[in-house]
Coordinates of C-alpha atoms and ligand atoms in Angstrom, one line a residue:
M1 CA 2.6 16.0 -11.9
A2 CA 3.0 12.6 -13.5
G3 CA 0.3 10.1 -12.6
R4 CA -1.7 12.8 -10.8
G5 CA -5.2 13.8 -12.1
T6 CA -6.2 10.3 -12.9
V7 CA -9.5 8.9 -11.8
I8 CA -9.2 5.2 -11.0
D9 CA -12.3 3.0 -11.4
C10 CA -12.3 0.6 -8.6
A11 CA -15.1 -1.8 -9.7
G12 CA -17.6 1.1 -9.9
Q13 CA -16.2 3.1 -7.0
L14 CA -14.2 6.0 -8.3
L15 CA -10.9 7.1 -6.7
D16 CA -10.2 10.7 -7.9
L17 CA -6.4 11.3 -7.7
S18 CA -6.6 14.9 -8.8
Q19 CA -5.6 15.6 -5.2
P20 CA -3.5 13.2 -3.1
K21 CA -5.6 10.7 -1.2
V22 CA -5.4 8.7 2.0
M23 CA -5.6 4.9 2.1
G24 CA -6.7 3.7 5.6
I25 CA -5.1 0.4 6.7
L26 CA -7.3 -2.4 8.1
N27 CA -5.1 -5.3 9.2
I28 CA -7.1 -8.5 10.0
T29 CA -4.1 -10.2 11.4
P30 CA -2.9 -11.3 14.8
D31 CA 0.7 -10.3 14.1
S32 CA 1.0 -7.1 12.1
F33 CA 3.8 -4.8 13.5
S34 CA 1.7 -2.0 14.7
D35 CA -2.0 -3.0 14.9
G36 CA -1.7 -6.8 15.0
G37 CA -4.8 -8.3 16.7
D38 CA -6.7 -5.1 17.1
F39 CA -9.4 -5.8 14.5
L40 CA -9.8 -9.5 14.5
S41 CA -13.5 -9.3 15.5
F42 CA -16.0 -8.2 12.8
D43 CA -17.5 -5.5 14.9
L44 CA -14.2 -4.0 15.8
A45 CA -13.2 -4.0 12.2
M46 CA -16.4 -2.3 11.1
G47 CA -16.0 0.3 13.9
Q48 CA -12.5 1.1 12.6
V49 CA -13.7 1.4 9.0
Q50 CA -16.4 3.8 10.2
R51 CA -13.8 5.9 12.0
M52 CA -11.5 6.0 9.0
V53 CA -14.3 7.0 6.7
E54 CA -15.4 9.8 9.0
E55 CA -11.7 10.9 9.2
G56 CA -11.5 11.3 5.5
A57 CA -10.0 8.1 4.1
A58 CA -10.6 7.7 0.4
I59 CA -10.0 4.0 0.2
I60 CA -9.7 1.1 2.8
D61 CA -6.9 -1.4 2.4
V62 CA -7.9 -4.8 3.9
G63 CA -5.1 -7.3 4.6
G64 CA -5.2 -10.8 6.2
E65 CA -1.5 -11.6 6.1
S66 CA 1.1 -9.7 8.0
T67 CA 3.9 -8.3 5.7
R68 CA 6.1 -7.0 8.6
P69 CA 9.8 -8.1 8.5
G70 CA 10.1 -11.7 9.8
A71 CA 6.4 -12.5 9.3
Q72 CA 5.4 -16.0 8.6
S73 CA 3.0 -16.7 5.6
V74 CA -0.6 -17.8 6.2
T75 CA -2.5 -20.4 4.3
E76 CA -5.0 -19.3 1.6
A77 CA -7.9 -20.7 3.6
E78 CA -6.9 -18.7 6.7
E79 CA -6.4 -15.5 4.6
L80 CA -9.8 -16.0 3.0
N81 CA -11.5 -16.6 6.4
R82 CA -10.0 -13.3 7.7
V83 CA -10.7 -11.0 4.8
I84 CA -13.8 -12.0 3.0
P85 CA -16.4 -11.4 5.7
V86 CA -14.8 -8.0 6.4
I87 CA -14.8 -7.0 2.7
E88 CA -18.4 -8.0 2.5
G89 CA -19.2 -6.0 5.6
V90 CA -17.4 -2.9 4.2
A91 CA -19.0 -3.2 0.8
N92 CA -22.5 -3.6 2.4
N93 CA -22.2 -0.8 4.9
F94 CA -20.0 1.9 3.3
S95 CA -19.7 3.6 0.0
I96 CA -15.9 3.6 -0.4
P97 CA -13.4 1.8 -2.6
I98 CA -11.9 -1.3 -1.0
S99 CA -8.4 -2.5 -1.7
I100 CA -7.3 -6.1 -1.0
D101 CA -3.7 -6.4 0.2
T102 CA -2.8 -9.9 -1.1
S103 CA -0.4 -11.7 -3.4
K104 CA -2.6 -14.9 -3.8
P105 CA -4.7 -15.1 -7.0
N106 CA -7.5 -17.0 -5.4
V107 CA -7.8 -14.4 -2.6
M108 CA -7.8 -11.6 -5.3
K109 CA -10.7 -13.4 -7.0
A110 CA -12.7 -14.0 -3.9
A111 CA -12.1 -10.5 -2.6
V112 CA -13.3 -8.8 -5.8
A113 CA -16.4 -11.1 -5.8
A114 CA -17.0 -9.9 -2.2
G115 CA -16.7 -6.2 -3.2
A116 CA -13.0 -5.2 -3.4
G117 CA -12.2 -2.9 -6.3
L118 CA -8.4 -2.7 -6.2
I119 CA -5.6 -5.2 -5.7
N120 CA -2.6 -4.1 -3.6
D121 CA 0.1 -6.6 -4.2
I122 CA 3.5 -6.3 -2.4
Q123 CA 4.8 -8.9 -4.9
A124 CA 3.8 -6.9 -8.0
L125 CA 1.8 -9.9 -9.4
Q126 CA 4.9 -12.2 -9.6
A127 CA 3.0 -15.2 -8.0
P128 CA 2.0 -17.8 -10.5
G129 CA -1.4 -16.9 -12.0
A130 CA -1.5 -13.5 -10.4
V131 CA -1.1 -11.4 -13.6
E132 CA -3.7 -13.5 -15.4
A133 CA -6.1 -13.3 -12.4
V134 CA -6.0 -9.5 -12.4
A135 CA -6.3 -9.2 -16.2
D136 CA -9.5 -11.4 -15.9
L137 CA -10.9 -9.4 -12.9
N138 CA -10.4 -6.1 -14.8
V139 CA -9.7 -4.1 -11.6
P140 CA -6.8 -1.7 -10.9
V141 CA -3.7 -3.0 -9.2
C142 CA -0.9 -1.5 -7.2
L143 CA 2.5 -3.0 -8.1
M144 CA 5.0 -2.7 -5.2
H145 CA 8.8 -3.2 -5.2
M146 CA 10.2 -5.6 -2.6
Q147 CA 13.7 -7.2 -2.5
G148 CA 13.4 -10.7 -1.1
E149 CA 10.4 -11.9 0.9
P150 CA 9.0 -10.6 4.2
R151 CA 10.5 -13.5 6.3
T152 CA 14.1 -12.5 5.4
M153 CA 14.0 -9.2 3.5
Q154 CA 15.6 -7.1 6.2
Q155 CA 18.6 -9.4 6.8
A156 CA 21.1 -7.9 4.3
P157 CA 19.3 -5.7 1.7
H158 CA 21.8 -4.7 -1.1
Y159 CA 21.5 -2.4 -4.1
D160 CA 24.2 -0.9 -6.4
E161 CA 21.9 2.1 -7.1
I162 CA 18.5 1.8 -5.3
V163 CA 16.4 4.3 -7.2
S164 CA 17.3 3.1 -10.7
E165 CA 16.9 -0.5 -9.6
V166 CA 13.5 0.0 -8.1
K167 CA 12.4 2.1 -11.1
S168 CA 13.5 -0.5 -13.6
F169 CA 11.8 -3.3 -11.7
L170 CA 8.6 -1.3 -11.7
A171 CA 8.9 -0.5 -15.4
Q172 CA 9.4 -4.2 -16.1
R173 CA 6.3 -5.2 -14.1
I174 CA 4.3 -2.5 -15.9
E175 CA 5.3 -4.0 -19.2
C176 CA 4.4 -7.5 -18.0
C177 CA 1.0 -6.4 -16.9
I178 CA 0.3 -4.6 -20.2
A179 CA 1.4 -7.6 -22.2
A180 CA -1.1 -9.7 -20.2
G181 CA -3.9 -7.4 -21.1
I182 CA -4.1 -5.1 -18.1
S183 CA -4.8 -1.6 -19.1
R184 CA -2.1 1.0 -18.3
D185 CA -4.8 3.2 -16.7
Q186 CA -5.4 0.4 -14.2
L187 CA -1.9 0.5 -12.8
L188 CA -0.4 2.2 -9.8
I189 CA 3.2 1.8 -8.5
D190 CA 4.8 1.8 -5.1
P191 CA 8.6 1.8 -4.3
G192 CA 7.9 -0.4 -1.2
F193 CA 9.4 1.5 1.7
G194 CA 10.8 -0.9 4.2
F195 CA 10.5 -4.0 2.0
G196 CA 14.1 -5.2 1.7
K197 CA 15.6 -1.8 2.3
S198 CA 17.9 -0.3 4.9
L199 CA 17.3 3.2 6.3
D200 CA 19.7 4.7 3.8
H201 CA 17.9 2.9 0.9
N202 CA 14.5 4.2 2.2
L203 CA 15.8 7.8 2.5
A204 CA 17.4 7.8 -0.9
L205 CA 14.1 6.6 -2.4
L206 CA 12.1 9.2 -0.6
K207 CA 14.5 12.0 -1.5
D208 CA 14.3 11.0 -5.2
L209 CA 10.7 9.9 -5.4
Q210 CA 10.2 12.2 -8.4
N211 CA 12.3 9.8 -10.4
I212 CA 9.7 7.1 -9.7
T213 CA 6.9 9.4 -10.8
E214 CA 8.6 9.7 -14.2
L215 CA 7.0 6.3 -14.9
D216 CA 3.9 8.4 -15.3
L217 CA 1.6 6.3 -13.1
P218 CA 0.0 7.2 -9.7
V219 CA 2.5 6.5 -6.9
L220 CA 1.3 5.0 -3.6
V221 CA 3.6 5.4 -0.6
G222 CA 3.4 3.5 2.7
I223 CA 5.6 4.8 5.5
S224 CA 3.2 4.9 8.4
R225 CA 4.8 3.8 11.7
K226 CA 7.5 1.9 9.8
S227 CA 11.0 1.2 11.2
M228 CA 12.6 3.8 9.0
I229 CA 10.8 6.4 11.2
G230 CA 11.6 4.4 14.3
E231 CA 15.3 4.3 13.5
L232 CA 15.4 8.0 12.9
L233 CA 13.5 8.8 16.1
D234 CA 14.4 5.9 18.3
E235 CA 10.7 5.4 19.0
P236 CA 8.4 2.4 19.1
A237 CA 5.6 2.0 16.5
D238 CA 3.0 3.8 18.5
C239 CA 5.1 6.9 18.8
R240 CA 6.0 7.4 15.2
L241 CA 3.1 9.6 14.0
F242 CA 4.8 12.9 13.7
G243 CA 7.8 11.5 12.0
G244 CA 5.6 9.6 9.6
L245 CA 3.6 12.8 8.8
A246 CA 6.8 14.6 7.8
A247 CA 7.6 11.8 5.4
A248 CA 4.1 11.7 4.0
V249 CA 4.2 15.4 3.4
L250 CA 7.5 15.2 1.5
A251 CA 6.3 12.2 -0.5
V252 CA 3.3 14.2 -1.7
E253 CA 5.5 17.2 -2.4
R254 CA 7.5 14.8 -4.6
G255 CA 4.5 13.5 -6.5
A256 CA 2.9 10.7 -4.5
S257 CA -0.9 10.3 -5.1
I258 CA -1.9 8.0 -2.3
I259 CA -0.5 7.7 1.3
R260 CA -1.2 4.4 3.0
T261 CA -1.6 5.0 6.7
H262 CA -2.8 3.8 10.1
D263 CA -3.4 7.4 11.2
V264 CA -6.1 8.8 8.8
K265 CA -7.2 12.1 10.4
P266 CA -3.6 13.5 11.0
T267 CA -2.6 12.4 7.5
V268 CA -5.7 14.0 5.8
D269 CA -5.0 17.2 7.7
A270 CA -1.3 17.2 6.8
L271 CA -2.1 16.6 3.1
A272 CA -4.7 19.3 3.0
V273 CA -2.1 21.9 4.1
T274 CA 0.5 20.4 1.8
T275 CA -1.6 20.5 -1.3
A276 CA -2.8 24.0 -0.6
I277 CA 0.9 25.0 -0.7
V278 CA 2.4 22.9 -3.4
L279 CA -0.3 21.9 -5.9
Ligands
LIG1 C1 0.6 -4.1 2.7 N1 1.6 -3.1 2.7 C2 2.4 -2.8 3.8 N2 3.2 -1.8 3.5 C3 2.9 -1.4 2.3 C4 3.4 -0.4 1.4 O1 4.4 0.4 1.8 N3 2.8 -0.2 0.2 C5 1.8 -1.1 -0.2 N4 1.3 -0.9 -1.4 N5 1.3 -2.0 0.6 C6 1.9 -2.2 1.8

């Protein structure tokens, strides 16, 4: 399968994608849609990392700014205050790759200095200075598609043909990164479920995810507890686990290499069964 089989070097910590892997979410935010405020204390955050590592997470994604629809942005200083002590804590106490969920070049730099080994950017390095920062840092980066910006992205998302538009955006960002000196083997891509997309857009993207894997890079998928599951089931965020697992399984069957989730153990188990059948 395209993009699968790659080993990603996350600043010395290897992420082997020969089998699909689970990325555990650690939001250090007061306002994320599902776990906002849960891990604001350092000890609670470390406890959650311990749990996710024991449950089989292959990488931890640390974020200090909520990206939920309607979220307000945070200052660089506030984001640094939230994520840097936690990244240092994870790097000092666990042997696991750490990803930093940010779009700000200075946060990327400080996070890598603190021990992060992968940049997860929902803006696909479009912020001024971001491509150059990642080229200098020499770490892998996940480029995600989003239409609009988190504050307003769900107001009226529109596409003529969602899959080809997302694919050509990602292809363009890949070229931009390569032109800036980022190696192709340091790139991952993500169609950005829920980021400026209606339920129909999300479903079309998931149905045709194989089309995105034709870009021949590892594909990361984040669907955990998102509103597309809530809309299908009419359930709040804390009751969307089983629906999210169905989507994760189908994403892996269509070629996804990494599933980003709040629910590590159920996802690890679901993927173990899926890969035994389809890989
Ligand atoms: C930070 N974040 C929230 N949702 C995400 C998703 O679907 N993909 C990636 N890469 N990051 C996400």
